[in-house]
CSV table of N, CA and C in Angstrom, one decimal:
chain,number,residue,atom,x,y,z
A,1,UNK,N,-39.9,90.3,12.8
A,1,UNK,CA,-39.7,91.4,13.7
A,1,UNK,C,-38.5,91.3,14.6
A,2,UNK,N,-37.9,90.4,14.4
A,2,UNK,CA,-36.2,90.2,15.3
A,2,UNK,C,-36.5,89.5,16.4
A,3,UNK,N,-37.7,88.9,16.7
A,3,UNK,CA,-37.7,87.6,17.7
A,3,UNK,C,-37.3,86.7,17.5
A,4,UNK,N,-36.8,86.4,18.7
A,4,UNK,CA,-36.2,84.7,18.7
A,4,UNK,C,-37.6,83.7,18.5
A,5,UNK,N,-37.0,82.6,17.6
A,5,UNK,CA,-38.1,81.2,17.6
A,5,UNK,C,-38.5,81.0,18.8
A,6,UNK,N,-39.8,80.9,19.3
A,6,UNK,CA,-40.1,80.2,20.9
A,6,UNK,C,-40.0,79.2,20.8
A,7,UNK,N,-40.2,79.1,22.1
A,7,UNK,CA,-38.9,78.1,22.6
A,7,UNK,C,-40.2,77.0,23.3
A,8,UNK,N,-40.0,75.9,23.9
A,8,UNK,CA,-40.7,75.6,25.0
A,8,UNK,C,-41.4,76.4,26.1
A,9,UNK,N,-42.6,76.0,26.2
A,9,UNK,CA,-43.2,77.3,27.1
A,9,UNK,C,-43.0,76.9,28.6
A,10,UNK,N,-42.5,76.0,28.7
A,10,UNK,CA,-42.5,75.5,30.0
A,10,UNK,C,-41.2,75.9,30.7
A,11,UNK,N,-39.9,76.9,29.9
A,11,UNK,CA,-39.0,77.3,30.5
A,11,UNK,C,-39.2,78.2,31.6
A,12,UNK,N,-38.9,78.3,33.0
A,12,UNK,CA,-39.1,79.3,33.6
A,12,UNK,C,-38.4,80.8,33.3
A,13,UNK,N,-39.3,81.6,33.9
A,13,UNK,CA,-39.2,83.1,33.7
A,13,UNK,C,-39.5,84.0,34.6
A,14,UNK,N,-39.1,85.4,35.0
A,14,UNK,CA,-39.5,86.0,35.2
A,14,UNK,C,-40.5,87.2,34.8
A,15,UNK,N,-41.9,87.4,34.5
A,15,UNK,CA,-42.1,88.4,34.0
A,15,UNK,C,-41.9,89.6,33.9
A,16,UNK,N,-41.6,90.5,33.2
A,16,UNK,CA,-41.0,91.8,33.8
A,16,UNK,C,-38.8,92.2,33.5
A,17,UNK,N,-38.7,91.4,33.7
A,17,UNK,CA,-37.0,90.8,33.9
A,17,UNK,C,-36.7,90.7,32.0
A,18,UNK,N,-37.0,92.1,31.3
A,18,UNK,CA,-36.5,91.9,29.9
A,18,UNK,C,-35.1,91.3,29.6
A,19,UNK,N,-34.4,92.2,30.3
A,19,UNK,CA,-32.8,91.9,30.2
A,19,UNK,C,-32.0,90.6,30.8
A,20,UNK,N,-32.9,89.9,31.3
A,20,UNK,CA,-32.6,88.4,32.0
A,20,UNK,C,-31.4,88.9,32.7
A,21,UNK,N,-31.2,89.6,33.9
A,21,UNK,CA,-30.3,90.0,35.0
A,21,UNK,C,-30.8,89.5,36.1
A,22,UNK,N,-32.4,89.0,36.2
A,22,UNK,CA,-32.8,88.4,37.5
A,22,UNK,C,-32.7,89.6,38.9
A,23,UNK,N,-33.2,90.8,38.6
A,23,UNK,CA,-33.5,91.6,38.8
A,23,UNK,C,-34.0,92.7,38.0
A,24,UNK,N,-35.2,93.1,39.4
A,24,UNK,CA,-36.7,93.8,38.4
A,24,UNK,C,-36.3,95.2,38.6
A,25,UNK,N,-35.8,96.0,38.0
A,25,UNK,CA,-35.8,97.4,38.0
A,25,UNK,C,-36.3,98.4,36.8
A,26,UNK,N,-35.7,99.9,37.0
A,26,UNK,CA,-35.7,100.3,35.9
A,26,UNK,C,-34.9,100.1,34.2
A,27,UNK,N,-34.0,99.1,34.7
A,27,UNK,CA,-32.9,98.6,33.7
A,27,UNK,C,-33.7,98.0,32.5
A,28,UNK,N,-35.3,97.0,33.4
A,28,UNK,CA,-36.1,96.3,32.3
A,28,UNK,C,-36.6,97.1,31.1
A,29,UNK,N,-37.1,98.2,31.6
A,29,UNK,CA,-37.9,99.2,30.6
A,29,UNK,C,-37.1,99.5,29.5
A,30,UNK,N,-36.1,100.3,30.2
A,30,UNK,CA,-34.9,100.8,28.9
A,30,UNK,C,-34.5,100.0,28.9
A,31,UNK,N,-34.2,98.7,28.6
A,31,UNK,CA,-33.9,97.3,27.7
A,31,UNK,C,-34.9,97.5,26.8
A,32,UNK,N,-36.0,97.2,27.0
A,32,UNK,CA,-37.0,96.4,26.3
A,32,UNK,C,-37.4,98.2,25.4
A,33,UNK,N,-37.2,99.5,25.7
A,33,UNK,CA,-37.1,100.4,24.6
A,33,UNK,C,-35.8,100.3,23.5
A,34,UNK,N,-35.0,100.1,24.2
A,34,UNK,CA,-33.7,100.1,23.4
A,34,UNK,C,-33.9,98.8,22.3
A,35,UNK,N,-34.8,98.0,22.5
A,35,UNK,CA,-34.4,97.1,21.5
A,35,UNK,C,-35.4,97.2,20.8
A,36,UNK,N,-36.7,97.7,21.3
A,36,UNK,CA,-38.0,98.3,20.2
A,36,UNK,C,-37.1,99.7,19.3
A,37,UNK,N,-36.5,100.8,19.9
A,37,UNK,CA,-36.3,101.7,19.1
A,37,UNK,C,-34.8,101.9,18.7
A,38,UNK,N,-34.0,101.2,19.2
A,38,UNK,CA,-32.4,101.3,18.9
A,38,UNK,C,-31.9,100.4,18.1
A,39,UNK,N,-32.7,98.9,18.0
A,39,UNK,CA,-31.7,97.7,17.4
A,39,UNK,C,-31.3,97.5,18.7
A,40,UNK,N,-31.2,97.3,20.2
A,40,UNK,CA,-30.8,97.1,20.7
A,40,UNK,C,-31.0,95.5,21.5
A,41,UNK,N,-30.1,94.7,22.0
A,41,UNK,CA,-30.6,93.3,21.8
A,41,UNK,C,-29.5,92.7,22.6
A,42,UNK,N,-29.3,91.3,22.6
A,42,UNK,CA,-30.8,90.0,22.0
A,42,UNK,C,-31.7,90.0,23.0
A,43,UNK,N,-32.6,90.1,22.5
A,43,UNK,CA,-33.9,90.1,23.1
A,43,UNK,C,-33.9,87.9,23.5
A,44,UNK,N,-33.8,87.6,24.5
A,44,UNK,CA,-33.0,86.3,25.0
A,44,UNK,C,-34.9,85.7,25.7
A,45,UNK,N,-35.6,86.8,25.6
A,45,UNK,CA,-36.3,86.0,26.4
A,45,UNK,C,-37.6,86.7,26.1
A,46,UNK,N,-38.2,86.7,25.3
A,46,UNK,CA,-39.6,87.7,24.5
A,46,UNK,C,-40.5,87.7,25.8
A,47,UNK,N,-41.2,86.4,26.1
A,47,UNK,CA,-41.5,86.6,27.2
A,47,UNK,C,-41.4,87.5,28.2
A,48,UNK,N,-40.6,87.1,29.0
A,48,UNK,CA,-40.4,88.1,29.9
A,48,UNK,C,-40.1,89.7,29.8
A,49,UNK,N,-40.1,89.9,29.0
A,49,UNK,CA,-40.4,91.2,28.3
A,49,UNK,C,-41.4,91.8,27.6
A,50,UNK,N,-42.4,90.7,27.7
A,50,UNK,CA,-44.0,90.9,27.5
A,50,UNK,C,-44.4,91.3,29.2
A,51,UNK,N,-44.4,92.8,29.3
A,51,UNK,CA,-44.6,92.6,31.1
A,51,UNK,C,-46.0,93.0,31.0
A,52,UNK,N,-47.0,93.1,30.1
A,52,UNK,CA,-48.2,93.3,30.4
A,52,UNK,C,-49.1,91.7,29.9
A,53,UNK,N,-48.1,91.1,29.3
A,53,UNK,CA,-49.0,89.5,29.4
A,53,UNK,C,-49.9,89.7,28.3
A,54,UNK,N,-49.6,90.6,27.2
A,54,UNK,CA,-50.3,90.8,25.9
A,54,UNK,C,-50.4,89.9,24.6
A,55,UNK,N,-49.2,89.0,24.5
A,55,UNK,CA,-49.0,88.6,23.6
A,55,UNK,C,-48.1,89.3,22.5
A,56,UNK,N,-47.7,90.5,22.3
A,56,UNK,CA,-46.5,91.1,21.9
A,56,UNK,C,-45.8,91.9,22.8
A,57,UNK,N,-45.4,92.3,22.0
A,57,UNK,CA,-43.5,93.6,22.3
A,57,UNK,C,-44.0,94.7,22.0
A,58,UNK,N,-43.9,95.7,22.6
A,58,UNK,CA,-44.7,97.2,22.1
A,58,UNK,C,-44.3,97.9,23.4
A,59,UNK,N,-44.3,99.2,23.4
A,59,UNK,CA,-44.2,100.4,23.9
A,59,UNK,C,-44.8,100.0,25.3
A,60,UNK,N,-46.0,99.4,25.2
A,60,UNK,CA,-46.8,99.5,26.1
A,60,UNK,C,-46.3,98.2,27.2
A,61,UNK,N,-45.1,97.6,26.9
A,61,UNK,CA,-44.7,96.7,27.6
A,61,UNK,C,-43.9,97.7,29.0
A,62,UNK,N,-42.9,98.5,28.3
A,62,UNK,CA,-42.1,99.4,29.1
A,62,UNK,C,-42.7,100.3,29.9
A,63,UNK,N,-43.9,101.0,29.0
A,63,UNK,CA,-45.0,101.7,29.6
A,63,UNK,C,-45.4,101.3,31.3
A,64,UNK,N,-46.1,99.5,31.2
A,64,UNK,CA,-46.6,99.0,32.3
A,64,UNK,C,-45.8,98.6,33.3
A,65,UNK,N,-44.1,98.3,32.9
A,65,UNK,CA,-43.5,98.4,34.2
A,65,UNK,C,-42.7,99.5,34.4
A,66,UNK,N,-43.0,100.7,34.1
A,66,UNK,CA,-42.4,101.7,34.7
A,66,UNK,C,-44.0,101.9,35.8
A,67,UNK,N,-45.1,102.4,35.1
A,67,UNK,CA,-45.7,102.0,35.9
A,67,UNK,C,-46.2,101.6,37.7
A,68,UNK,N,-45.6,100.3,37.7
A,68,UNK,CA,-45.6,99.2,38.7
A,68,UNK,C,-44.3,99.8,39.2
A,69,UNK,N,-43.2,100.3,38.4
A,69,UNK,CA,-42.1,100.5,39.2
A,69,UNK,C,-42.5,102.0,39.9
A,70,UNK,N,-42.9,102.9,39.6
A,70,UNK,CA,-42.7,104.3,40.0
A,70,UNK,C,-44.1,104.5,40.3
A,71,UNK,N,-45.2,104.3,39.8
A,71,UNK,CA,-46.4,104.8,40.2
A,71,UNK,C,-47.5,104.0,41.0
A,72,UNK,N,-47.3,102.5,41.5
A,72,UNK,CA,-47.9,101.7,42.0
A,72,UNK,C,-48.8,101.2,41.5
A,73,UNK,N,-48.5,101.1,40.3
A,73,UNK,CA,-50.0,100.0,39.3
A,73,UNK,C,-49.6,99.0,39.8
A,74,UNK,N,-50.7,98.0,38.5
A,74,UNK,CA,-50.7,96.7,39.6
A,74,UNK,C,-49.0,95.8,39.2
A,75,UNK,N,-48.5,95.1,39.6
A,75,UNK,CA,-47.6,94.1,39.0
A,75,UNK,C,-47.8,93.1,37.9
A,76,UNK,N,-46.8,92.8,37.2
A,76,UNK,CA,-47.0,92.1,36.1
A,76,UNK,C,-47.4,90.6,36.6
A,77,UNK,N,-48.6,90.0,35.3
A,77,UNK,CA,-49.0,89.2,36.0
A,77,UNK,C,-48.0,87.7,35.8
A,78,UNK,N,-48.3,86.6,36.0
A,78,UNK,CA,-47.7,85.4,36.3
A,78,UNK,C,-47.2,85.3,34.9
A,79,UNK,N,-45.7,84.2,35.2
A,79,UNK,CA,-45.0,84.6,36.7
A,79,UNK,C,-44.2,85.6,37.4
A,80,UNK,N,-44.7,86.1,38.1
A,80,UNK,CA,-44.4,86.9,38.9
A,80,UNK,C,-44.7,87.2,40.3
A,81,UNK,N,-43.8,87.5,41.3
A,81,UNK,CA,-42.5,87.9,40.9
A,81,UNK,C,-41.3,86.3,41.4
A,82,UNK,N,-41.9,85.5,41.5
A,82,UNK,CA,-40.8,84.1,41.0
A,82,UNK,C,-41.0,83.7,40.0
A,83,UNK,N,-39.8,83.2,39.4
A,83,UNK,CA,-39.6,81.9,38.3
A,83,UNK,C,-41.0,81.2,38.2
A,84,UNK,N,-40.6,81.3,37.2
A,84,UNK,CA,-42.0,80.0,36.7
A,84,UNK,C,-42.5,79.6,35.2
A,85,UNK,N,-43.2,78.9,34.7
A,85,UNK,CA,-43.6,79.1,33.3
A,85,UNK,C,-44.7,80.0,32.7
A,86,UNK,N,-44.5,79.5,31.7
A,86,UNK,CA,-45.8,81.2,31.1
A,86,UNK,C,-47.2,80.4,31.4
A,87,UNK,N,-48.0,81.2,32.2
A,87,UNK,CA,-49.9,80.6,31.9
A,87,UNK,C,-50.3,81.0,31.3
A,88,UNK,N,-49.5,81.3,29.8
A,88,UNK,CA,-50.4,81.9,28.9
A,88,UNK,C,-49.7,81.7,27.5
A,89,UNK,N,-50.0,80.3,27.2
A,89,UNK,CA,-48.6,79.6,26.2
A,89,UNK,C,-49.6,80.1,24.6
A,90,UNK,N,-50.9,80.3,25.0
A,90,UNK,CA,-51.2,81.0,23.4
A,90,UNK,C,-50.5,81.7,22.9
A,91,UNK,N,-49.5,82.9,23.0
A,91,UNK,CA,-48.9,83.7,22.4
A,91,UNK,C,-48.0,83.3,21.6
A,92,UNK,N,-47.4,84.1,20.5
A,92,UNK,CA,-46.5,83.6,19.7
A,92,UNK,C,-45.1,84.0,20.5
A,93,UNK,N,-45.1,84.0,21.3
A,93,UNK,CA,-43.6,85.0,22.1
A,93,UNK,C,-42.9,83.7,22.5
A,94,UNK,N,-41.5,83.7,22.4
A,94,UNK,CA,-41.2,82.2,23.2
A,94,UNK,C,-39.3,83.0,24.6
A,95,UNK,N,-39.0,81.8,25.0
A,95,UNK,CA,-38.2,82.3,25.7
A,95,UNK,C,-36.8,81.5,25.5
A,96,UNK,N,-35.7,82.0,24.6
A,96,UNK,CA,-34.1,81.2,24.3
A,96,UNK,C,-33.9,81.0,24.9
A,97,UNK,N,-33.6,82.3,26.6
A,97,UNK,CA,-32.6,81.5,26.9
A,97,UNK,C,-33.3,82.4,29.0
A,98,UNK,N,-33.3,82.4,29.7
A,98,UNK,CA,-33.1,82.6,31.3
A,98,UNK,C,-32.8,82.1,32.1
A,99,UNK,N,-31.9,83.1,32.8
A,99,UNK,CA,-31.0,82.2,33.7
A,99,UNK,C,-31.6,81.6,35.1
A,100,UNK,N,-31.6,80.3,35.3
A,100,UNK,CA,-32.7,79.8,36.2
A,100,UNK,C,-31.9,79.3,37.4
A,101,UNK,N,-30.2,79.6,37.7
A,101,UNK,CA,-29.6,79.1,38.7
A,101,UNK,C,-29.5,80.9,39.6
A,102,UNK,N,-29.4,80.1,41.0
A,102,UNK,CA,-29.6,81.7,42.0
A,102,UNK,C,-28.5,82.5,41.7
């Protein structure tokens, strides 16, 4: 499906932060559409672009942080909204690469 090999689960991340820009906006959603429906990429960090904590990449990722961004559902869960590692290393999702300097 065009994911990257996971990586160590212990890399930190932000949830939500598809585009690894280290800022949470609307930029995350249309990333993480653009690369489900355009080819649009590299997807650097599957994780963090899992913002519903499901264990895949789907519609419903962009869906939950538009969401949290515009209609006040809840926030994506850990980690969030600091750095941190995934608590939820069952999934096949891994993370190449986030940038972890301020």
């Amino acid at each position: 499906e065009g994911l990257p090999d996971p990586e160590p689960q212990d890399l930190p991340f932000r949830r939500g932060d598809s585009n690894v820009d280290r800022s949470g906006d609307v930029s995350d959603p249309v990333f993480t559409l653009g690369w489900l429906f355009l080819g649009g990429g590299p997807m650097e960090c599957a994780d963090a672009a899992d913002s519903n904590d499901d264990g895949s990449l789907d519609v419903t990722d962009a869906i939950y942080l538009l969401n949290y961004l515009f209609l006040g559902a809840p926030a994506p869960p850990a980690p969030f909204p600091e750095l941190g590692p995934d608590p939820t290393p069952e999934d096949e999702l891994g993370c190449a690469y986030y940038p972890c300097d301020p």
